[in-house]
CSV table of C-alpha atoms in Angstrom, one decimal:
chain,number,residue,atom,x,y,z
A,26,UNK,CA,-54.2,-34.6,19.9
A,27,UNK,CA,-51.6,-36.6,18.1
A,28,UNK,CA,-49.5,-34.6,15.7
A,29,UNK,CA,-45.4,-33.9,15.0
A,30,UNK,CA,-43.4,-31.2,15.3
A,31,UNK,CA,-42.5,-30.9,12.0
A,32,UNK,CA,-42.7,-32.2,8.3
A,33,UNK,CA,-40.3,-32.4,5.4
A,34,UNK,CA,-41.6,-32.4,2.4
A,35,UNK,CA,-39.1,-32.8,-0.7
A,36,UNK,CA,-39.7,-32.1,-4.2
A,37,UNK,CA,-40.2,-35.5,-5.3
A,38,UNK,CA,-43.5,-35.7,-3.5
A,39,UNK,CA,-41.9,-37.9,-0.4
A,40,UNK,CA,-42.3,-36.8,3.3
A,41,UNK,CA,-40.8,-37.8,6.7
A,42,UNK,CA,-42.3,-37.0,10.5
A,43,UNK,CA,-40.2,-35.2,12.9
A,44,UNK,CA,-40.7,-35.3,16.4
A,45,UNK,CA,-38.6,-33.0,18.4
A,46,UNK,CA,-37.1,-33.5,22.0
A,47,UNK,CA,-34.7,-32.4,24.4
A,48,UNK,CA,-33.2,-35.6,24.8
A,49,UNK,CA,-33.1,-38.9,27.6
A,50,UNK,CA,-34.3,-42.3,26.4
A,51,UNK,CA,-38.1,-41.6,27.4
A,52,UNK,CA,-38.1,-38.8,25.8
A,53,UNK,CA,-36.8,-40.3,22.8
A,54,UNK,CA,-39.0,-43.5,22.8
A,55,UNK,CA,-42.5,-41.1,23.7
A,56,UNK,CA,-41.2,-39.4,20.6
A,57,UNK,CA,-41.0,-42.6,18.4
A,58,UNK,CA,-44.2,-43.8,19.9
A,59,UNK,CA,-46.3,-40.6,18.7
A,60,UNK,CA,-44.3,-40.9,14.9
A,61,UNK,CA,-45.3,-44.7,14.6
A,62,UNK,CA,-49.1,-43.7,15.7
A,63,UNK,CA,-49.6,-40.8,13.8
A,64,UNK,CA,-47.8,-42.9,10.5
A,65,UNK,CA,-50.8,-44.9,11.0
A,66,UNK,CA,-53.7,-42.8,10.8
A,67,UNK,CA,-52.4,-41.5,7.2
A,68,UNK,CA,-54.8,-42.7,4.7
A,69,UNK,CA,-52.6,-44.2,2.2
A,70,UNK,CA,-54.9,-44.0,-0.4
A,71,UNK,CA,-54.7,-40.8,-0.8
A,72,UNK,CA,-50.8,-40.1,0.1
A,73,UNK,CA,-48.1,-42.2,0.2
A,74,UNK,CA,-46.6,-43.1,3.6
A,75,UNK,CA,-43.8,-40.7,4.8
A,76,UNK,CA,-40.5,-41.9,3.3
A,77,UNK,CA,-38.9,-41.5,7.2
A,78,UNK,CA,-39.3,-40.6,10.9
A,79,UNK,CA,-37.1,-38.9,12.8
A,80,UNK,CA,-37.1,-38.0,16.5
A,81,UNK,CA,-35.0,-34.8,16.4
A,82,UNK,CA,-32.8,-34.6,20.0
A,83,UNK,CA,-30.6,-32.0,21.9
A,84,UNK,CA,-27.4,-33.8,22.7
A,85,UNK,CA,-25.5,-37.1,21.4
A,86,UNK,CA,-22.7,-37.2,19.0
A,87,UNK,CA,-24.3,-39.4,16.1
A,88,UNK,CA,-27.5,-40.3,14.5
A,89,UNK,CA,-28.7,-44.2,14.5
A,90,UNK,CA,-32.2,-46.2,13.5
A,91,UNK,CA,-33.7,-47.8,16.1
A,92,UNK,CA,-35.0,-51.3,15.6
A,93,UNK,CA,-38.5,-50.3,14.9
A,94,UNK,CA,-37.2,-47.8,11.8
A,95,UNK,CA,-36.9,-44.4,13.6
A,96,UNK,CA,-34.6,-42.5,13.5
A,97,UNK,CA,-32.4,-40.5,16.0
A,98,UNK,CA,-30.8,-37.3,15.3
A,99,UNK,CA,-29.0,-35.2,17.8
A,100,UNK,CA,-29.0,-32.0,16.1
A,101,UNK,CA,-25.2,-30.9,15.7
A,102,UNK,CA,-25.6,-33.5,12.9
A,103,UNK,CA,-27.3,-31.4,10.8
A,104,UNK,CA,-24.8,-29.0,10.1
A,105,UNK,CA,-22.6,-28.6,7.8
């Protein structure tokens, strides 16, 4: 079935989808492939649509959006 690893929900009612993956440009653009499909089966009449989608990857040494509004997040960029 088509789902995400994970959602973030803030206290201002927005959400993004987050995808998880080890890494590798396949990877990365099955990742951003499932986000954008599953984005579209939310009926936005009843919720708004999530605020951002994020593939979440093992390895790279900075975050960027891709062209089509995902973005890419090795994880070391989450700390501090």
């Amino acid at each position: 079935g088509l789902e995400c690893d994970a959602v973030v929900h803030l206290r201002n009612g927005k959400y993004g989808l987050v995808e998880i993956k080890l890494g590798g440009d396949r990877l990365i653009n099955e990742g951003a492939e499932n986000l954008k499909k599953l984005a579209e089966k939310i009926n936005t009449e009843k919720m708004n649509e999530p605020s951002f989608m994020m593939v979440l990857v093992g390895t790279g040494d900075y975050a960027y959006r891709r062209t089509d509004g995902v973005y890419v997040v090795p994880i070391g960029c989450l700390k501090d």
